[in-house]
Structures are given as C-alpha cells and as structure tokens.
mmCIF file of C-alpha atoms in Angstrom:
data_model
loop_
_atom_site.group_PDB
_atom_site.id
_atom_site.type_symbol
_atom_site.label_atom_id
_atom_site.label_comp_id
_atom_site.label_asym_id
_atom_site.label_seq_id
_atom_site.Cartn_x
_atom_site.Cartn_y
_atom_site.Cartn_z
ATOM 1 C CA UNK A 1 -26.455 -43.164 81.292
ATOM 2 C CA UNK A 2 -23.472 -42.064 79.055
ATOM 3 C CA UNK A 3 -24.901 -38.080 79.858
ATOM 4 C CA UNK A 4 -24.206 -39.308 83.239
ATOM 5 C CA UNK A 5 -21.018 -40.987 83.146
ATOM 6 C CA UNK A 6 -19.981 -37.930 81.033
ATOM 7 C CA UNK A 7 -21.352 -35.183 83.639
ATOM 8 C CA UNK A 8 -20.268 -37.353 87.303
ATOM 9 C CA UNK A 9 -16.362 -37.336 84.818
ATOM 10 C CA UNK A 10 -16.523 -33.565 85.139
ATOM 11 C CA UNK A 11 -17.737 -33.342 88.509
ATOM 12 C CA UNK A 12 -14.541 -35.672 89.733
ATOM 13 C CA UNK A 13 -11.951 -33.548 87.349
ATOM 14 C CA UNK A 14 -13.273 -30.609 88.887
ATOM 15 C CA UNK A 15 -12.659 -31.380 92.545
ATOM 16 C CA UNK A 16 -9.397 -32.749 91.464
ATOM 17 C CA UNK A 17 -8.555 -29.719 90.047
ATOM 18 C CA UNK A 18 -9.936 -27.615 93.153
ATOM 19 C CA UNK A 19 -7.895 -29.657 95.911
ATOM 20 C CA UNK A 20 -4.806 -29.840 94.056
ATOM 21 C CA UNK A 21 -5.188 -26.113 93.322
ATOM 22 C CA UNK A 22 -4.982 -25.969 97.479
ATOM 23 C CA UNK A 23 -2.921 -28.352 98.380
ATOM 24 C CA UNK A 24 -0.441 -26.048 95.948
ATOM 25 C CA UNK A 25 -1.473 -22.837 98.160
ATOM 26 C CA UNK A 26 -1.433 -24.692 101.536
ATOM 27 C CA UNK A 27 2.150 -25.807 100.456
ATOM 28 C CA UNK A 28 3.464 -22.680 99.541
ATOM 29 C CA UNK A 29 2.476 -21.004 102.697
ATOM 30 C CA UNK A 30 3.860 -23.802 104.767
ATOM 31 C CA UNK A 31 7.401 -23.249 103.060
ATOM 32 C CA UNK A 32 7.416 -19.671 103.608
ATOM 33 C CA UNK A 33 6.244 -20.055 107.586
ATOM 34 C CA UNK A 34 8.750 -23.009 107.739
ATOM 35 C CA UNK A 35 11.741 -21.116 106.157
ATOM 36 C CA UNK A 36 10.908 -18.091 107.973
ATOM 37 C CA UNK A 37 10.977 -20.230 111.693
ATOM 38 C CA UNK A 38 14.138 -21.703 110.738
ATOM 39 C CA UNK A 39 15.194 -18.439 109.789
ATOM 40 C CA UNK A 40 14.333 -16.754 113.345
ATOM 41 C CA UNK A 41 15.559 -20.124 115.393
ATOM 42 C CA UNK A 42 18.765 -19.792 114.032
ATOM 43 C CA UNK A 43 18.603 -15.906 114.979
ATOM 44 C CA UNK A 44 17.827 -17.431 118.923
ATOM 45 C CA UNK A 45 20.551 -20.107 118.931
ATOM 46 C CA UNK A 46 23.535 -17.274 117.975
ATOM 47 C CA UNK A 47 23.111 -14.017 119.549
ATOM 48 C CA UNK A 48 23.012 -11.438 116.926
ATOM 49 C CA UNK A 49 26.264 -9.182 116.315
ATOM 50 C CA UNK A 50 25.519 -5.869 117.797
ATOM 51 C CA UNK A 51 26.252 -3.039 115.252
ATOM 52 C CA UNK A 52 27.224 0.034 116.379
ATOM 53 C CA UNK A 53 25.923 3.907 115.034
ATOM 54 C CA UNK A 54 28.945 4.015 112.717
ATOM 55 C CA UNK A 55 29.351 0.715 111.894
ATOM 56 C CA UNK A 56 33.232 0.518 113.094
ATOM 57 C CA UNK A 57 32.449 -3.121 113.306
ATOM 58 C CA UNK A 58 31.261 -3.906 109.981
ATOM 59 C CA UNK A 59 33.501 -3.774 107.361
ATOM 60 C CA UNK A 60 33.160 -2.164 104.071
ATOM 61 C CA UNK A 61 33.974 -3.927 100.718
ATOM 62 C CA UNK A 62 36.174 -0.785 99.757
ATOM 63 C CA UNK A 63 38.595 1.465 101.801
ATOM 64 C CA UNK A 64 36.376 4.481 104.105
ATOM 65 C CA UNK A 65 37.171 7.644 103.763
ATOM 66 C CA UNK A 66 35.568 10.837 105.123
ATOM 67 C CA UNK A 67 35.261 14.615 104.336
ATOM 68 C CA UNK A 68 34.868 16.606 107.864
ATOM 69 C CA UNK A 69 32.903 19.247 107.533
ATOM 70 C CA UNK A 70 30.473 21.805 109.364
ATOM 71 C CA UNK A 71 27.085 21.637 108.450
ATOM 72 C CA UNK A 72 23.985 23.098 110.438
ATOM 73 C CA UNK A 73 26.334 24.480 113.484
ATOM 74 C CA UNK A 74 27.887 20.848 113.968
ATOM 75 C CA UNK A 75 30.666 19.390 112.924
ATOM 76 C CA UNK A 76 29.970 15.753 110.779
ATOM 77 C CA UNK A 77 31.697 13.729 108.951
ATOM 78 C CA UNK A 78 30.403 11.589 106.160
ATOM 79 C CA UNK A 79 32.046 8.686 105.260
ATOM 80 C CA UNK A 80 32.411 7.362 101.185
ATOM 81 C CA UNK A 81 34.439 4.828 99.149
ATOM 82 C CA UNK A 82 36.427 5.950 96.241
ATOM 83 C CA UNK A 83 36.613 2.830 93.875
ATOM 84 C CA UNK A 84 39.549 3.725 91.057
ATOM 85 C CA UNK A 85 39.854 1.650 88.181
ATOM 86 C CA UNK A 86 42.854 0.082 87.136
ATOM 87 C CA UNK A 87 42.410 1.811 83.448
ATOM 88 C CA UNK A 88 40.175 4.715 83.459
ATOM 89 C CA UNK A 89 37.868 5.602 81.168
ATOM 90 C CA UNK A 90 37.820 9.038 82.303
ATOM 91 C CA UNK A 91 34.120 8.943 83.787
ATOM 92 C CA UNK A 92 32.795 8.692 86.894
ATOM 93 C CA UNK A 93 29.695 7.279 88.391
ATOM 94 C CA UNK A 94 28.131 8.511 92.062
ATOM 95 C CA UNK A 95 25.728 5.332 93.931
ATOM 96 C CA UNK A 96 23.615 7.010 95.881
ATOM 97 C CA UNK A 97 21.991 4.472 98.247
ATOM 98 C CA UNK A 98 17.925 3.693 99.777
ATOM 99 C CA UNK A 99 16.574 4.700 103.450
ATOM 100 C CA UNK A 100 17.047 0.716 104.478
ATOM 101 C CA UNK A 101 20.458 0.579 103.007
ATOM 102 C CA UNK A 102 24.280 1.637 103.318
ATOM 103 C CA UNK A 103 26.994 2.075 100.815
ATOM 104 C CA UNK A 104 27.932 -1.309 100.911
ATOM 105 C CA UNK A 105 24.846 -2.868 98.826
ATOM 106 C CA UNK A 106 26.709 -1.187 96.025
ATOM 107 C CA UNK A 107 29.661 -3.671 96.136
ATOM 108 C CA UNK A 108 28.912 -5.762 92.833
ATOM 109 C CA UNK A 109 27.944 -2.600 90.804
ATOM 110 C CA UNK A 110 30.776 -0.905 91.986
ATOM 111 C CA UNK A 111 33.198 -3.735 90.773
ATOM 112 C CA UNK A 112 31.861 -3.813 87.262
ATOM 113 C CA UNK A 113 31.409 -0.267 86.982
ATOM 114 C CA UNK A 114 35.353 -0.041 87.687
ATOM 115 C CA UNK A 115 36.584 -2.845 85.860
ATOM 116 C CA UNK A 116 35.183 -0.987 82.445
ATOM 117 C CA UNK A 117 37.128 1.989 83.878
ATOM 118 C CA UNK A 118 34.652 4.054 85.783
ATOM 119 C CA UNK A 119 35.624 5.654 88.882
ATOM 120 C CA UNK A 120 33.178 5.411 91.020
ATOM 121 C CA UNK A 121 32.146 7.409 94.384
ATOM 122 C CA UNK A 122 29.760 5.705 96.668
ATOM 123 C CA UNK A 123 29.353 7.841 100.099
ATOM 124 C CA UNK A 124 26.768 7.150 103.095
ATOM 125 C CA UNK A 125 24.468 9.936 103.473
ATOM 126 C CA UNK A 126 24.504 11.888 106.952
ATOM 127 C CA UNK A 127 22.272 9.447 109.083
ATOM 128 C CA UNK A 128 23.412 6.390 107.387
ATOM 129 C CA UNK A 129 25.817 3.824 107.250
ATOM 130 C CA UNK A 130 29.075 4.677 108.745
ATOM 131 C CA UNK A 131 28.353 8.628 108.419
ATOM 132 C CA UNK A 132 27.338 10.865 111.518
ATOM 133 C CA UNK A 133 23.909 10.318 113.114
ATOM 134 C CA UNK A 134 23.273 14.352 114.639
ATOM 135 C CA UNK A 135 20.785 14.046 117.291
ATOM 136 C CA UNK A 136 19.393 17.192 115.705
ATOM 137 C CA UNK A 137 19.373 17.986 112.462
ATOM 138 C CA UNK A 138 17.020 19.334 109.875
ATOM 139 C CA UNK A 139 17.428 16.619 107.168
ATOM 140 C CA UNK A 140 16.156 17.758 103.503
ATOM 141 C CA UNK A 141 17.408 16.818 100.314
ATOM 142 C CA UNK A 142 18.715 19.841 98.929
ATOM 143 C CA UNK A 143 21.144 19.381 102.466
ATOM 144 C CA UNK A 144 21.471 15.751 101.417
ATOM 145 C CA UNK A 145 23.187 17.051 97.690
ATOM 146 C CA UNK A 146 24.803 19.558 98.884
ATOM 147 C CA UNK A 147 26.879 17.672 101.681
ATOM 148 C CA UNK A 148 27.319 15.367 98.622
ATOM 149 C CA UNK A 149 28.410 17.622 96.160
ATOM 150 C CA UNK A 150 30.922 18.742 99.013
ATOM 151 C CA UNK A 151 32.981 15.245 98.687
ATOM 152 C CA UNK A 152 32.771 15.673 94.460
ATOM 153 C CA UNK A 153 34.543 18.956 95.089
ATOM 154 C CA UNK A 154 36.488 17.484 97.554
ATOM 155 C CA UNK A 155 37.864 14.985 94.957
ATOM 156 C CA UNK A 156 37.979 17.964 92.398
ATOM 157 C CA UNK A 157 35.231 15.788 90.387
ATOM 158 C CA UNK A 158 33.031 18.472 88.161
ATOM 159 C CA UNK A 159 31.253 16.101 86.194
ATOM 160 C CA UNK A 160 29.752 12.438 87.270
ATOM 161 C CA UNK A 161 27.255 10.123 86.096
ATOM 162 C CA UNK A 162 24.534 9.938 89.420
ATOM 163 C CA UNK A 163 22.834 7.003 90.135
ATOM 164 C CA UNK A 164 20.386 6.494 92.794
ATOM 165 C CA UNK A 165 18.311 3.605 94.337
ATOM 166 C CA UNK A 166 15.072 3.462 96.733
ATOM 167 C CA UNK A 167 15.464 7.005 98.457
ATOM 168 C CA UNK A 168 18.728 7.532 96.812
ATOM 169 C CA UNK A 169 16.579 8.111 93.849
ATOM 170 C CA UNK A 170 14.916 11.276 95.254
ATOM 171 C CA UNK A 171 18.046 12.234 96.450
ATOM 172 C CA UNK A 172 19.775 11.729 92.827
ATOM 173 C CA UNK A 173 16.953 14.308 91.235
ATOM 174 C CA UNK A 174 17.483 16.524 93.656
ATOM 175 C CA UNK A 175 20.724 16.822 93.297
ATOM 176 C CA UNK A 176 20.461 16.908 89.233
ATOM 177 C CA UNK A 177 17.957 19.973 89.500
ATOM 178 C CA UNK A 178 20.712 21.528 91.932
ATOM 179 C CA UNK A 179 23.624 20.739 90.145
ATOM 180 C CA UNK A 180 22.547 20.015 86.292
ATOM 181 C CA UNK A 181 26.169 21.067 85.063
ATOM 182 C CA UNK A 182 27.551 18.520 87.593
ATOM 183 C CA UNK A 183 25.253 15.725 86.427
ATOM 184 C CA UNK A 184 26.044 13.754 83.398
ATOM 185 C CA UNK A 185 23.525 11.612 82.909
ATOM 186 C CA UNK A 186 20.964 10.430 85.749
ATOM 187 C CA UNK A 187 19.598 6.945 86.480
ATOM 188 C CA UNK A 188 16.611 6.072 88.757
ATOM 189 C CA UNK A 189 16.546 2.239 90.315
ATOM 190 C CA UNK A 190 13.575 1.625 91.585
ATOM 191 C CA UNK A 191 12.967 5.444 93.518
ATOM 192 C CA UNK A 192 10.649 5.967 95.584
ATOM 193 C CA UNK A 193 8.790 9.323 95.677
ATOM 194 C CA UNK A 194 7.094 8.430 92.145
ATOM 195 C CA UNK A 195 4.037 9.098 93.776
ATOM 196 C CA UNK A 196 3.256 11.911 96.557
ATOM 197 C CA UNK A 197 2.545 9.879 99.546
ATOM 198 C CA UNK A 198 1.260 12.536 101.563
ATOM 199 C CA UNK A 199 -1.697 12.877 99.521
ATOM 200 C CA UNK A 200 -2.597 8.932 99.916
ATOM 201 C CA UNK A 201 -1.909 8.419 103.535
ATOM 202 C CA UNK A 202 -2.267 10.241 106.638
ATOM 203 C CA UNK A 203 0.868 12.112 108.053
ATOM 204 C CA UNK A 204 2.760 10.076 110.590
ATOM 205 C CA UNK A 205 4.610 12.616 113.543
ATOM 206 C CA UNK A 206 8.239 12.060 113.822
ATOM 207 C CA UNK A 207 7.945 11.603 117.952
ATOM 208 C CA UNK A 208 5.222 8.755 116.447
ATOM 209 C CA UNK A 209 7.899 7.329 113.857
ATOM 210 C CA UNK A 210 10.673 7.356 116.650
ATOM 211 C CA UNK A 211 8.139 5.224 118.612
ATOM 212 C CA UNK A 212 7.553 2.717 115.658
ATOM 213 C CA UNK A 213 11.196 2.564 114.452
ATOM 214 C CA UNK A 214 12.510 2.061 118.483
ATOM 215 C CA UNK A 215 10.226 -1.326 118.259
ATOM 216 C CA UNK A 216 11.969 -2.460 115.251
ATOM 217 C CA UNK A 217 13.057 -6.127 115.884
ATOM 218 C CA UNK A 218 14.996 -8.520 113.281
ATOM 219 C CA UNK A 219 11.965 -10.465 112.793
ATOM 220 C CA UNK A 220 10.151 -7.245 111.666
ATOM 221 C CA UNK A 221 12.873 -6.018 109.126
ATOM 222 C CA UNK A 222 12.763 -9.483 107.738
ATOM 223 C CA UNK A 223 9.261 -10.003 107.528
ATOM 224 C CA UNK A 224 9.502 -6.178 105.739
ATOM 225 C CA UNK A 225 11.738 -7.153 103.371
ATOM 226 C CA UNK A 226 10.321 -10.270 102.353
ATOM 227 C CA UNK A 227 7.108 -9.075 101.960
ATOM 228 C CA UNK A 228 7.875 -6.239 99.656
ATOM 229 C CA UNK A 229 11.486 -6.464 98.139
ATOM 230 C CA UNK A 230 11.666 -10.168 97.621
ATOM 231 C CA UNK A 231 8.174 -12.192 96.903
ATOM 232 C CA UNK A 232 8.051 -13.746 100.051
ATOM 233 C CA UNK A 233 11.012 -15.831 98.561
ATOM 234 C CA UNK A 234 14.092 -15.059 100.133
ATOM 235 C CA UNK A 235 17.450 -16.132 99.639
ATOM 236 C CA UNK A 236 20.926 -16.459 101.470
ATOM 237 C CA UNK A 237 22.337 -13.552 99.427
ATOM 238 C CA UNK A 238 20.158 -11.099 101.230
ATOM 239 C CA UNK A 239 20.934 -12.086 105.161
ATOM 240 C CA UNK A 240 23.693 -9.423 104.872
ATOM 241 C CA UNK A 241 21.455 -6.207 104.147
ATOM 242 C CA UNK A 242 18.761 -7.539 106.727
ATOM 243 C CA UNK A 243 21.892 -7.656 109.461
ATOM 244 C CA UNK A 244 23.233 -4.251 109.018
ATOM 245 C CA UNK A 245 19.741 -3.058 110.015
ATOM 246 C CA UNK A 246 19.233 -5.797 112.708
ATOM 247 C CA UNK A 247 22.442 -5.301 114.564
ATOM 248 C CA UNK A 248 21.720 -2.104 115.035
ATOM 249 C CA UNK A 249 18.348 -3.048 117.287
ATOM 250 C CA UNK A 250 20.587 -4.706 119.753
ATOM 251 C CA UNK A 251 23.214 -2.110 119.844
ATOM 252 C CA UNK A 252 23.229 0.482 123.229
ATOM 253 C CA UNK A 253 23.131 3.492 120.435
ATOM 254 C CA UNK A 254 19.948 2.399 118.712
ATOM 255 C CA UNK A 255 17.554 5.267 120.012
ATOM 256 C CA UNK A 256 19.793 7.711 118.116
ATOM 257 C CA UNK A 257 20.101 5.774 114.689
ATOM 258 C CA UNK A 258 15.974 4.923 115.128
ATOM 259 C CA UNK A 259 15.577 9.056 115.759
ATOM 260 C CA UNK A 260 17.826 9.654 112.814
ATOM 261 C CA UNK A 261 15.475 7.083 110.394
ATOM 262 C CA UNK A 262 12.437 8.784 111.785
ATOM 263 C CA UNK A 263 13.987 12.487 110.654
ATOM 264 C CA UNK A 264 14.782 10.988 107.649
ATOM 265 C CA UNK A 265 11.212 9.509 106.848
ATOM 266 C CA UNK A 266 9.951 12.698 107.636
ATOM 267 C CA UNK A 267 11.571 14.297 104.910
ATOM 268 C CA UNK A 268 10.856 11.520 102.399
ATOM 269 C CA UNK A 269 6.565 11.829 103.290
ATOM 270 C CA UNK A 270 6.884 15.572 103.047
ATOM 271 C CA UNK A 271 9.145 16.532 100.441
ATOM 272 C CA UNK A 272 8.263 15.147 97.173
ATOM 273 C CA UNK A 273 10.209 15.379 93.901
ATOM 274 C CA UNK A 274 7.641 13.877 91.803
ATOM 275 C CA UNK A 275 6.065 17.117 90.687
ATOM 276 C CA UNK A 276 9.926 18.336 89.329
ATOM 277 C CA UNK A 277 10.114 15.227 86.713
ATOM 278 C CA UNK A 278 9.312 17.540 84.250
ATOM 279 C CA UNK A 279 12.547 20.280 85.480
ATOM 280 C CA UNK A 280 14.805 17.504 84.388
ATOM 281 C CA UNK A 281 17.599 18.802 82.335
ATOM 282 C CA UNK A 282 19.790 15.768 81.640
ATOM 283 C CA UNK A 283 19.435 12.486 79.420
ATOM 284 C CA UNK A 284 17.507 10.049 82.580
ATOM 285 C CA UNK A 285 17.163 6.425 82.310
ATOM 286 C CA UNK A 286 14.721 4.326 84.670
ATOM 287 C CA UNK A 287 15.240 0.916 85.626
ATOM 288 C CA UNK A 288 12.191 -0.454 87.341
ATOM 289 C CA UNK A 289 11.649 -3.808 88.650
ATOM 290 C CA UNK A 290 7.662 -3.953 87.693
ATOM 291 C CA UNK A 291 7.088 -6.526 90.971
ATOM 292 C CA UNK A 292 7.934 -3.377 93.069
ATOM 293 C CA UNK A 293 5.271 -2.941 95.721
ATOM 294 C CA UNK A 294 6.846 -0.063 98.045
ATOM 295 C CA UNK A 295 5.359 3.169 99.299
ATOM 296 C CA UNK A 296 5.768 5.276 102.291
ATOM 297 C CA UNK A 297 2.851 5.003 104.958
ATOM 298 C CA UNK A 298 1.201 2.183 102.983
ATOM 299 C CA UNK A 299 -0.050 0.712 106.345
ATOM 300 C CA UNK A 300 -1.567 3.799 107.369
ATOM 301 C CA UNK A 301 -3.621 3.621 104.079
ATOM 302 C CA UNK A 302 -7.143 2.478 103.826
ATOM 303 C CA UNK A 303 -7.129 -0.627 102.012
ATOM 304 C CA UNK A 304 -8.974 0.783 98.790
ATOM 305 C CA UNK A 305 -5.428 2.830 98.977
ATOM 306 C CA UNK A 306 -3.179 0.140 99.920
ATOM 307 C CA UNK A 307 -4.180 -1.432 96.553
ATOM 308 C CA UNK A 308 -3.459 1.834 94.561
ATOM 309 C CA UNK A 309 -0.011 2.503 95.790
ATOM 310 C CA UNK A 310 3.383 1.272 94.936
ATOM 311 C CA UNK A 311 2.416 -0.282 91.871
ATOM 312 C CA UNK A 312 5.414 0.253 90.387
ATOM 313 C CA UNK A 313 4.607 -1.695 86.657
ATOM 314 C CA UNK A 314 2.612 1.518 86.082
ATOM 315 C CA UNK A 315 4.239 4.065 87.770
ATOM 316 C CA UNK A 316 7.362 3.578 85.918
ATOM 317 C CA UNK A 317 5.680 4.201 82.639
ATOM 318 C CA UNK A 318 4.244 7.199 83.787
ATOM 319 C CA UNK A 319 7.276 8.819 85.509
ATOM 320 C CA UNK A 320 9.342 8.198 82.116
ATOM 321 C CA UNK A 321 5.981 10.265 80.628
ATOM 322 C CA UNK A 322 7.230 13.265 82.704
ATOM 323 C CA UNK A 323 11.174 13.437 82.556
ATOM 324 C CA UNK A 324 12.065 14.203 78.956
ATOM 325 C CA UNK A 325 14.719 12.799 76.982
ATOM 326 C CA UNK A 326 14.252 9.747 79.862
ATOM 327 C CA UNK A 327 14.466 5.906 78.715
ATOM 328 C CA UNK A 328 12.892 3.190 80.752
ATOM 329 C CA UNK A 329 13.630 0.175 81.585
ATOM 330 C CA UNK A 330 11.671 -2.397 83.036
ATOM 331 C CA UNK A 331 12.511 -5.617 84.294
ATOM 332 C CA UNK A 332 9.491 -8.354 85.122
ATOM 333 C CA UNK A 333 9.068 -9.863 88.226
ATOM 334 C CA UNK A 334 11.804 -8.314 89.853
ATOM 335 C CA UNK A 335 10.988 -6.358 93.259
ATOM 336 C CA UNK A 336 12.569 -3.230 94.909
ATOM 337 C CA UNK A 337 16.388 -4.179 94.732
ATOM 338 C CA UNK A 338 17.091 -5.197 91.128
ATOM 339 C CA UNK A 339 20.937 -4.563 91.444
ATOM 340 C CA UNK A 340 20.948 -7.248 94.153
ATOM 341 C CA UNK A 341 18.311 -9.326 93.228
ATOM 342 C CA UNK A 342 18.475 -9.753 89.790
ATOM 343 C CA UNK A 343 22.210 -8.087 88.752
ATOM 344 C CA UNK A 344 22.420 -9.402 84.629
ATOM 345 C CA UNK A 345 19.001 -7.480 83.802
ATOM 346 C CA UNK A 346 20.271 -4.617 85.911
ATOM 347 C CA UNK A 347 24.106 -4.378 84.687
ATOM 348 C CA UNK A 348 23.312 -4.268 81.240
ATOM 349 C CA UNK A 349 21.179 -1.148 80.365
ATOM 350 C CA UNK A 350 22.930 0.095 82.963
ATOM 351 C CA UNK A 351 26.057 0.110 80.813
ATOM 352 C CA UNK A 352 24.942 0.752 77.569
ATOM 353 C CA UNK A 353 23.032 4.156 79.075
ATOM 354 C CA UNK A 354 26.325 5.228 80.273
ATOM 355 C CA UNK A 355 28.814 4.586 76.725
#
C-alpha cells in the first residue's frame, strides 16, 4: 500500500507539473496576442502620421545636411548628419545604417560616440531615410560606398572608423575592400550577408518584391519586428523605428519608396560579401547579438532551411574564423538591434575597439 501511496504521489506531481508547465505557455501567448491587439487598437483609434519619401516631416535628432551630386545620369542628393564633439579627439566614426532603418536609430550611439570626442558622420543611403528614392537606379554596393565616400571627401575626412549595422554591415565591408586606406578600423553589428542567401532560398523577382513590399501594412512590420528583432517582447522604446516604416504605407508616395526597398533587396539576395571576409585588410571587430534570427528570403525556405538560417550564435563565430586580425563579440539573448535594444553591452566593446 505504501508502493502505492508512493507511485499515485508521483502520478499527481507529474500532472501538476504538466498543467502548470501550460498554463505558463497558454499565458505567455495570451500576453503577446493581448499586447499586440492593444497595440493595433490604439493604431485604429489615431490615424497614423503619414510619412512622406523624404521624411520632411520627421525630424532628425541632429541637423540634415546633403551633398548634391550626379550619379547614374540623375541628379540625387543624399542627406547625412555631421555630429561634432565639443572636444575632439581627432577621430571619426561613419554609422552606416540596416535595410529597415534610417540614420536616426543611430541617435544614442552618436551622442556617446561624440561626447568622448569622436566626430561622427551618419548619412542615409540613396533609397533611404531622407535621401533620394530614383525610380530607376541600379543599386549595388560598390555605388552605395562610393556615393558615401563622396560626403567623406566632401568633409575632407581621409581616414574614419566605419561602422555598420543589419545591411549597413555589407555595405561597411564593401566599402573597407574599396577604400582600405580610408578605413580605420571596421565594426560589424549584427550584418546580414554572413551567409549567401541565394544558395538557401529561391530567388524572389524584383516586380514580385514590389508586389510584397506594396502590401506592407503596420501590423505586418510589427509583427516582423517582433518576431525576429525583439523575442516577441516588445517595448515602448521601439514604436519609433516601427513608425518611420509605417507612415510611409499610408503616404501617396509609397509605391516609389516600396520599388526602391525591392531594388534594394535585390542587391542584398544577389550580391554577397561573405565570400570577401577573408580580403579584409583592417583590424574588424563583430558584435553579435547570439538571439539574432534574420535572413533574407527565410519564408521562401523549406522548413528543413528555415531552421538552418540566421542562426546567428554560430554564424558569428564562424565569420570572425574568416576576417583576420577580427575580434568578436557576442552578446546573449540579445536579437538583431543590440545598439537599441540592449545599448551597455553594445557601448562598451564598442569603445574600447576604437582607443
């Protein structure tokens, strides 16, 4: 009878273990569906501010300025912020931003950086932000770094510390292999383009992108973000980088900024960098947050792929493997943005690389 009592004790821990086990799950998913209603009722109840192509309505944390210039029979201009210290330390620093992103995200960075004397640059590639947005134009990254080496010269800047996040991090390695007497040191945030994407998923047509990108609503750059920047656990601080791309969907001019972001996926899927690592001629550091999940195309994937790609707590190891004289820097549990979502563990090495 004991054997029993003993054996009918486990059997009752056990389910008690079990339900509360999904009563945890059940409540989790009900917070996340419940914050993300609230989130989208509030989004019915105020009309959301329409953004134009350039953004004249937004403003920037720093003063705009822009270089005019010809490129590809057209004449652009591409804005930038020039952040001067109060006491320089006679270095610079270039922010080069992500696909989903403007100069603006740079705002914290771009305040430390200057109050320990760095001047920094932070412009908005062609396409982005509150540059041009050519309804034709044949976007590739050695284009990208050269239109941006055209503000450094500009500013009569010949050497600069590049840093680049998301895309900006394809962009920054371009423009180091294009410019390695220009680039100081190099820093990769999160990049994408660690892994050739065109080899893992099928090849998307731009007309087909333009489709997908003119659908885009608020709810499905939220839901986006959520899912693979932040956890599924968002938080106040990131409404403002979800709006810049949501006002945008209500604004008359959105066919040519979603034309512009299908050009400029096109020349993310089908012109990698990963295979240059090794070209790298300057001291690199990596800062990876390991939760990372992105990857270009990932829903055009079959699952067995899905699960392979973006897993960014390996593919930061093996990327520093490639780029020599390259540090790494990882920082756990921390998704796609770390400068905005988790700014101490991003600030720090961030620093110390550059002394």
């Amino acid at each position: 009878s004991s054997e029993i009592f003993i054996n009918l004790n486990r059997f009752v821990f056990c389910e008690t273990v079990f339900y509360l086990n999904l009563y945890l799950i059940i409540m989790k998913k009900i917070h996340v569906l419940f914050f993300n209603l609230l989130f989208f009722m509030v989004f019915s109840q105020e009309e959301l501010k329409s953004l134009d192509a350039t953004l004249s309505n937004y403003e920037y944390p720093f003063e705009v300025k822009y270089l005019n210039f010809k490129s590809q029979n057209q004449d652009l201009k591409m804005a930038y912020m020039d952040v001067l210290p109060k006491k320089s330390n006679g270095k610079s620093v270039l922010l080069l931003h992500g696909k989903n992103f403007n100069g603006a995200y740079w705002k914290q960075t771009a305040t430390e950086l200057s109050k320990l004397g760095y001047r920094v640059i932070i412009p908005d590639q062609n396409g982005f932000g509150k540059s041009s947005k050519p309804s034709q134009y044949q976007y590739s990254f050695h284009q990208l770094a050269q239109n941006t080496k055209q503000i450094l010269d500009e500013l009569k800047i010949h050497k600069i510390n590049v840093l680049g996040h998301s895309m900006g991090g394809m962009l920054a390695t371009r423009f180091a292999m294009m410019y390695p007497e220009t680039t100081e040191k190099l820093i990769l945030e999160n990049p994408i383009g660690l892994e050739d994407y065109k080899t893992l998923t099928p090849y998307v047509s731009v007309d087909k992108m333009y489709q997908n990108e003119s659908k885009q609503t608020a709810e499905d750059i939220k839901n986006y973000q959520l899912k693979f920047y932040y956890d599924n656990k968002w938080k106040p601080e990131y409404d403002e980088w979800m709006y810049l791309l949501a006002g945008w969907t209500v604004n008359k001019d959105y066919p040519l900024i979603a034309w512009n972001a299908a050009l400029t996926y096109d020349m993310i899927f089908t012109q990698p960098v990963v295979y240059e690592f090794p070209k790298l001629k300057v001291p690199t550091l990596l800062i990876i947050g390991t939760r990372d999940r992105t990857a270009l195309g990932k829903a055009n994937a079959s699952a067995d792929v899905q699960s392979k790609m973006g897993l960014y707590q390996n593919l930061g190891k093996e990327t520093q493997k490639k780029i020599p004289n390259s540090r790494l820097v990882e920082i756990e549990n921390i998704g796609h943005l770390p400068h905005i979502e988790a700014f101490d563990k991003f600030i720090k090495p961030l620093v110390e690389f550059l002394k």
